[in-house]
CSV table of C-alpha atoms in Angstrom, one decimal:
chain,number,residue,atom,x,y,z
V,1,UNK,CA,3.9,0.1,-2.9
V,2,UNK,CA,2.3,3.4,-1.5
V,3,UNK,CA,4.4,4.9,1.2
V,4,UNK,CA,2.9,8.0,3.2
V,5,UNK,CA,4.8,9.9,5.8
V,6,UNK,CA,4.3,12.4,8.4
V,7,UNK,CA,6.4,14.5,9.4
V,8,UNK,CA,6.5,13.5,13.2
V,9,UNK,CA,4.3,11.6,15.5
V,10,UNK,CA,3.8,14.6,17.8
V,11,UNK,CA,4.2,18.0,17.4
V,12,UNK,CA,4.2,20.7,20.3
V,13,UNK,CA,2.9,24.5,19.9
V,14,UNK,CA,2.5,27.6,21.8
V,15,UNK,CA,-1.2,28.7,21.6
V,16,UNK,CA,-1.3,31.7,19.0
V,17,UNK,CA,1.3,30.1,16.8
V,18,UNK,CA,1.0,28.4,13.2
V,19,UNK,CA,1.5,24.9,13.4
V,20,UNK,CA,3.2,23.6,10.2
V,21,UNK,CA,2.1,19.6,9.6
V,22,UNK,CA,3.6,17.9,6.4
V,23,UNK,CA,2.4,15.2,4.4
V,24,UNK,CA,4.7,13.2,2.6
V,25,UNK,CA,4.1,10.6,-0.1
V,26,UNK,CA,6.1,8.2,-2.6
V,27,UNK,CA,5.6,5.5,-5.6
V,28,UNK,CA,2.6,6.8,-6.8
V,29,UNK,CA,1.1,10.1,-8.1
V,30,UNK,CA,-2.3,11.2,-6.7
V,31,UNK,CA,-4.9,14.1,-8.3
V,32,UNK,CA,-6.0,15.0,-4.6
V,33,UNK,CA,-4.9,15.0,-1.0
V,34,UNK,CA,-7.4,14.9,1.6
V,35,UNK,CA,-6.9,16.1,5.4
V,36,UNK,CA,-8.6,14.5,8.2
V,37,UNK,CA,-9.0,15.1,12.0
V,38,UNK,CA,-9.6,12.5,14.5
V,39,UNK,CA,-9.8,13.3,17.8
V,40,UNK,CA,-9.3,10.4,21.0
V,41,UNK,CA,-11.6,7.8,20.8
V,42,UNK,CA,-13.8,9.8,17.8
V,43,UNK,CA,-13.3,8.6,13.6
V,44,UNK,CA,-11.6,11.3,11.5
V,45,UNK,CA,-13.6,14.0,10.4
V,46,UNK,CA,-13.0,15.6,6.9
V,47,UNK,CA,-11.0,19.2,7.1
V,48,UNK,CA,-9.9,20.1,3.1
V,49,UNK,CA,-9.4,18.4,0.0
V,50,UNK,CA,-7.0,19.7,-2.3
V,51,UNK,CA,-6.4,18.8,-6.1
V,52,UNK,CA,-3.4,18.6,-8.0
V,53,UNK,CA,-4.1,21.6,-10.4
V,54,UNK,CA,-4.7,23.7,-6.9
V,55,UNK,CA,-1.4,25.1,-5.5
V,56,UNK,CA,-3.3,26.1,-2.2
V,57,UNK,CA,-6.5,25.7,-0.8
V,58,UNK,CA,-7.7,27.7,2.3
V,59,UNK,CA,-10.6,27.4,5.2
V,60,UNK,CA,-11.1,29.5,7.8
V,61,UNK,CA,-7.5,29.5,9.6
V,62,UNK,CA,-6.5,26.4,7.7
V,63,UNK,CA,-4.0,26.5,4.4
V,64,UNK,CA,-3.1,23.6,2.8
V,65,UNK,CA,-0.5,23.3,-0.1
V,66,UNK,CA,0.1,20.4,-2.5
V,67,UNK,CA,3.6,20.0,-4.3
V,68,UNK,CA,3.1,17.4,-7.0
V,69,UNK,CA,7.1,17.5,-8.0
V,70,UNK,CA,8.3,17.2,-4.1
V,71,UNK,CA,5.4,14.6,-3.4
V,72,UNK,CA,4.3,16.6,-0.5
V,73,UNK,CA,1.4,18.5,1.0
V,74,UNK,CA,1.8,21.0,4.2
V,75,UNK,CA,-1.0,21.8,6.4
V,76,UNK,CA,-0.9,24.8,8.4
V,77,UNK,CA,-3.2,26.2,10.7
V,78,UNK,CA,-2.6,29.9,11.4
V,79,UNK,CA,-3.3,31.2,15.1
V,80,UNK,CA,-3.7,27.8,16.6
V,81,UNK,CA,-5.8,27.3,19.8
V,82,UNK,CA,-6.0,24.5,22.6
V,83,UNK,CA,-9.3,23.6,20.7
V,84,UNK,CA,-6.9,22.4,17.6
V,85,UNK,CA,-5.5,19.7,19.7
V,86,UNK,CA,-5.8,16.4,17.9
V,87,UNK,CA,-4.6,13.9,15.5
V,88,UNK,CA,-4.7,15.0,12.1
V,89,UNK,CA,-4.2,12.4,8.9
V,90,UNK,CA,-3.4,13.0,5.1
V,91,UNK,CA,-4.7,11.0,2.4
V,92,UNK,CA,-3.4,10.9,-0.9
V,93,UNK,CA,-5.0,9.9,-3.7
V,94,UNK,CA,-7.0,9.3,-6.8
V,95,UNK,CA,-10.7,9.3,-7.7
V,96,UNK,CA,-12.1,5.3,-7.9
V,97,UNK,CA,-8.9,4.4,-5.6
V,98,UNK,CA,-9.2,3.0,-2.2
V,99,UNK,CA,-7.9,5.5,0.3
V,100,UNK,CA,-4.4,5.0,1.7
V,101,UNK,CA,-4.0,6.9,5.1
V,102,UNK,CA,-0.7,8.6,6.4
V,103,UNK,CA,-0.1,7.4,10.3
V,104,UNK,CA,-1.1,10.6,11.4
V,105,UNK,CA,0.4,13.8,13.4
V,106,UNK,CA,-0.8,14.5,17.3
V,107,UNK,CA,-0.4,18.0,17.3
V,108,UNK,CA,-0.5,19.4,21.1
V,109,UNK,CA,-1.6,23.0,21.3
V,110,UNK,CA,-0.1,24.5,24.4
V,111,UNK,CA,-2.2,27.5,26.3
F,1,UNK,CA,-29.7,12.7,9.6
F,2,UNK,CA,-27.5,10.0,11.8
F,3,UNK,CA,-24.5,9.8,9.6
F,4,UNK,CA,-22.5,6.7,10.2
F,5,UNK,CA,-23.2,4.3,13.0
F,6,UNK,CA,-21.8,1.6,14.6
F,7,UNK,CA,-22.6,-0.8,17.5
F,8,UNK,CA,-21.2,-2.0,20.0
F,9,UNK,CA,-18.7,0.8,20.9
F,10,UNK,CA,-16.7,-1.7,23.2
F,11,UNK,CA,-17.0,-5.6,22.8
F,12,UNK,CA,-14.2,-8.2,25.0
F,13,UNK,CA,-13.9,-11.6,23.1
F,14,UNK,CA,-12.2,-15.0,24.2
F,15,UNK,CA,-9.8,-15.9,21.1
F,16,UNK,CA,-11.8,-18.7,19.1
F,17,UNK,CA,-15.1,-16.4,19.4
F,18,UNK,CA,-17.0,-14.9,16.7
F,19,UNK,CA,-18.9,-11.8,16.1
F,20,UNK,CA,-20.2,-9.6,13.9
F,21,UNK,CA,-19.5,-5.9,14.0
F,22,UNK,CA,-22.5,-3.6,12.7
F,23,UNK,CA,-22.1,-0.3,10.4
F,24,UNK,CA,-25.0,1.6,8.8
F,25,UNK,CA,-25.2,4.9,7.1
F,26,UNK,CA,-28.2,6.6,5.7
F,27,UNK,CA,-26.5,8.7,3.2
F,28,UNK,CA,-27.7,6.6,0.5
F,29,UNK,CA,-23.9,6.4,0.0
F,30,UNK,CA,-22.6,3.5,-2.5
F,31,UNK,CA,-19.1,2.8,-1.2
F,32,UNK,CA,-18.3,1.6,2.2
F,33,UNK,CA,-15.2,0.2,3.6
F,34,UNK,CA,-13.9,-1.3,7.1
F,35,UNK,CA,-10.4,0.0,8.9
F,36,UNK,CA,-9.0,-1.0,11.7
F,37,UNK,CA,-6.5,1.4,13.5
F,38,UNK,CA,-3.6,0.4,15.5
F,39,UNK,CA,-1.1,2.7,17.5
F,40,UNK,CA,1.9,3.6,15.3
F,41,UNK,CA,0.0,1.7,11.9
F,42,UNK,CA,-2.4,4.2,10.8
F,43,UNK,CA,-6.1,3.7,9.4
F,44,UNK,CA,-5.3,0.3,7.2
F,45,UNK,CA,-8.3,-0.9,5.0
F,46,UNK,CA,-9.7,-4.2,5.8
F,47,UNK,CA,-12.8,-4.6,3.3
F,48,UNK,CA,-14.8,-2.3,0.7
F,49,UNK,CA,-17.8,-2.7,-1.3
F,50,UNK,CA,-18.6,-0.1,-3.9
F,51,UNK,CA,-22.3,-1.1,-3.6
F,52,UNK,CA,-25.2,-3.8,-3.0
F,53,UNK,CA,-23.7,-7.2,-2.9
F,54,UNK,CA,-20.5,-6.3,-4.5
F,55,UNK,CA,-17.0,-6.5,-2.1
F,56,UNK,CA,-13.4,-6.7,-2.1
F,57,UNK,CA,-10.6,-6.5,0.1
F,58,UNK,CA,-8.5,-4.2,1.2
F,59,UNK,CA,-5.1,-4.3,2.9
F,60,UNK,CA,-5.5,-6.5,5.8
F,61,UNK,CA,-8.4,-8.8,4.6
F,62,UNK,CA,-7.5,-12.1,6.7
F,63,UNK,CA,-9.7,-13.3,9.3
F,64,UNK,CA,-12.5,-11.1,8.5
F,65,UNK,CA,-15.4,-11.5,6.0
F,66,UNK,CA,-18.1,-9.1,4.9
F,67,UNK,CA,-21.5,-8.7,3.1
F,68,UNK,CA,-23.4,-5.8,1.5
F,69,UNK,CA,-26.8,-7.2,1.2
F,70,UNK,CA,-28.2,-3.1,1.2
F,71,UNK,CA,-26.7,0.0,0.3
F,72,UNK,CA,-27.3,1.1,4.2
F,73,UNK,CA,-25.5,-1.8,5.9
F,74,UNK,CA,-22.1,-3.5,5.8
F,75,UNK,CA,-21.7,-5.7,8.6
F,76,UNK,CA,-18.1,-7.1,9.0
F,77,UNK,CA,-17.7,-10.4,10.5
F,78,UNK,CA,-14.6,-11.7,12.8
F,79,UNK,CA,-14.7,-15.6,12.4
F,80,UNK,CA,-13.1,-16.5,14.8
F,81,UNK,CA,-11.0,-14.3,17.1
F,82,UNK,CA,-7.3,-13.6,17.6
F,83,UNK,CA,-5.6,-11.8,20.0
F,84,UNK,CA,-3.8,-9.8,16.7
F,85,UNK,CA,-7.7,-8.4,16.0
F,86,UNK,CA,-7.5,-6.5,19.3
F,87,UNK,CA,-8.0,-2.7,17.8
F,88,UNK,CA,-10.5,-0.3,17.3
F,89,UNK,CA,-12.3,-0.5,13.7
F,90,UNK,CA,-13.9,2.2,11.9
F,91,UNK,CA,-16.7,1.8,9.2
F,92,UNK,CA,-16.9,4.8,6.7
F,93,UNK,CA,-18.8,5.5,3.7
F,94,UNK,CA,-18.7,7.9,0.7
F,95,UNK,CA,-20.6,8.8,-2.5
F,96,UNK,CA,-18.1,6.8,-4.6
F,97,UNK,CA,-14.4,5.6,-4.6
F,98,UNK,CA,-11.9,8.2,-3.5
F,99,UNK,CA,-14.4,11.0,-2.1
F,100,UNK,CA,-14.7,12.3,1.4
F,101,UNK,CA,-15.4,9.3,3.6
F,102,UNK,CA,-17.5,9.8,6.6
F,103,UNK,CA,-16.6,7.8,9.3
F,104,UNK,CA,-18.7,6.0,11.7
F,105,UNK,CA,-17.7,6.6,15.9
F,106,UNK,CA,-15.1,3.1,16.1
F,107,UNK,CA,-15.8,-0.1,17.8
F,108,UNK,CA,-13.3,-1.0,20.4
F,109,UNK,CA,-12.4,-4.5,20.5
F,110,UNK,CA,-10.3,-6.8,22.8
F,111,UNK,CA,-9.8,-10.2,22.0
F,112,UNK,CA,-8.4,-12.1,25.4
């Protein structure tokens, strides 16, 4: 069956700094990758969709990369701020498919 | 527009209870789908319906039934309450299978 992964449940940053998050995902082979956020007590909010023929897609201070031969998708947000404090969630998968969610990354952005 | 909604934010059921948790979105969105989201087990997908009176389940289907009598509403109904449906649930909705879903604020449920 599907397996996503995350690369850690919590992730600590100096404000100013690039947080890395990855997104890792076995047994099946997806044509996009979607990124969520989802802030305490809120429902995720779409951030970037990314499809298999894109290398990297970009947004404001937000890069994402999608590696269909290591399975894996890395989000990065470039001169992170308190304000990016939240849980963020990869989705991998294909068009007419139900969406399976990764368990998420709490990333802490420290002032 | 209003997006996705959901009521009630915060309900507190005795086990054996039932209720019916509302979602509606006025996206004119064709797919909608039920998650509930538990600490350490992610967003799993309960119900979806990929329009008007047509639905299926998803990962974690037992104990719950739903309906799609409009393309705006997609009530999901908890027959009868279990101290294992204590979570919060999320209704979402997108223009079709595998597009950006749009997620409604959660309903936070207890079940005593």
């Amino acid at each position: 069956s599907q397996k996503i992964e995350q690369n850690s449940e919590a992730l600590n940053i100096q404000e100013g700094k690039t947080a890395t998050l990855t997104c890792n995902y076995t047994n099946y082979s997806p044509a996009y990758l979607q990124w969520y956020r989802q802030d305490p007590g809120r429902g995720p909010v779409f951030l970037l969709l990314i499809r298999e023929n894109e290398k990297e897609k970009r947004k404001e201070r937000l890069k994402v990369t999608f590696d269909t031969t290591l399975k894996q998708s890395l989000f990065h947000i470039t001169a992170s701020q308190p304000a990016d404090s939240a849980t963020y969630l990869c989705a991998p998968h294909n068009y007419g498919q139900n969406f399976v969610f990764g368990p998420g990354t709490r990333l802490s952005v420290l002032p | 527009n209003a997006g996705v909604t959901q009521t009630p934010k915060f309900q507190v059921l005795k086990t054996g209870q039932s209720m019916t948790l509302q979602c509606a979105q006025d996206m004119n969105h064709e797919y909608m789908s039920w998650y509930r989201q538990d600490p350490g087990m992610g967003l799993r997908l309960i119900h979806y319906s990929v329009g008007a009176g047509i639905t299926d389940q998803g990962e974690v289907p037992n104990g719950y039934n739903v309906s799609r009598s409009t393309t705006e509403d997609f009530p999901l109904r908890l027959l009868s309450a279990a101290p294992s449906q204590t979570s919060v649930y999320f209704c979402a909705s997108s223009p079709g299978g595998g597009e950006t879903q749009y997620f409604g604020p959660g309903t936070r449920l207890l079940v005593l």
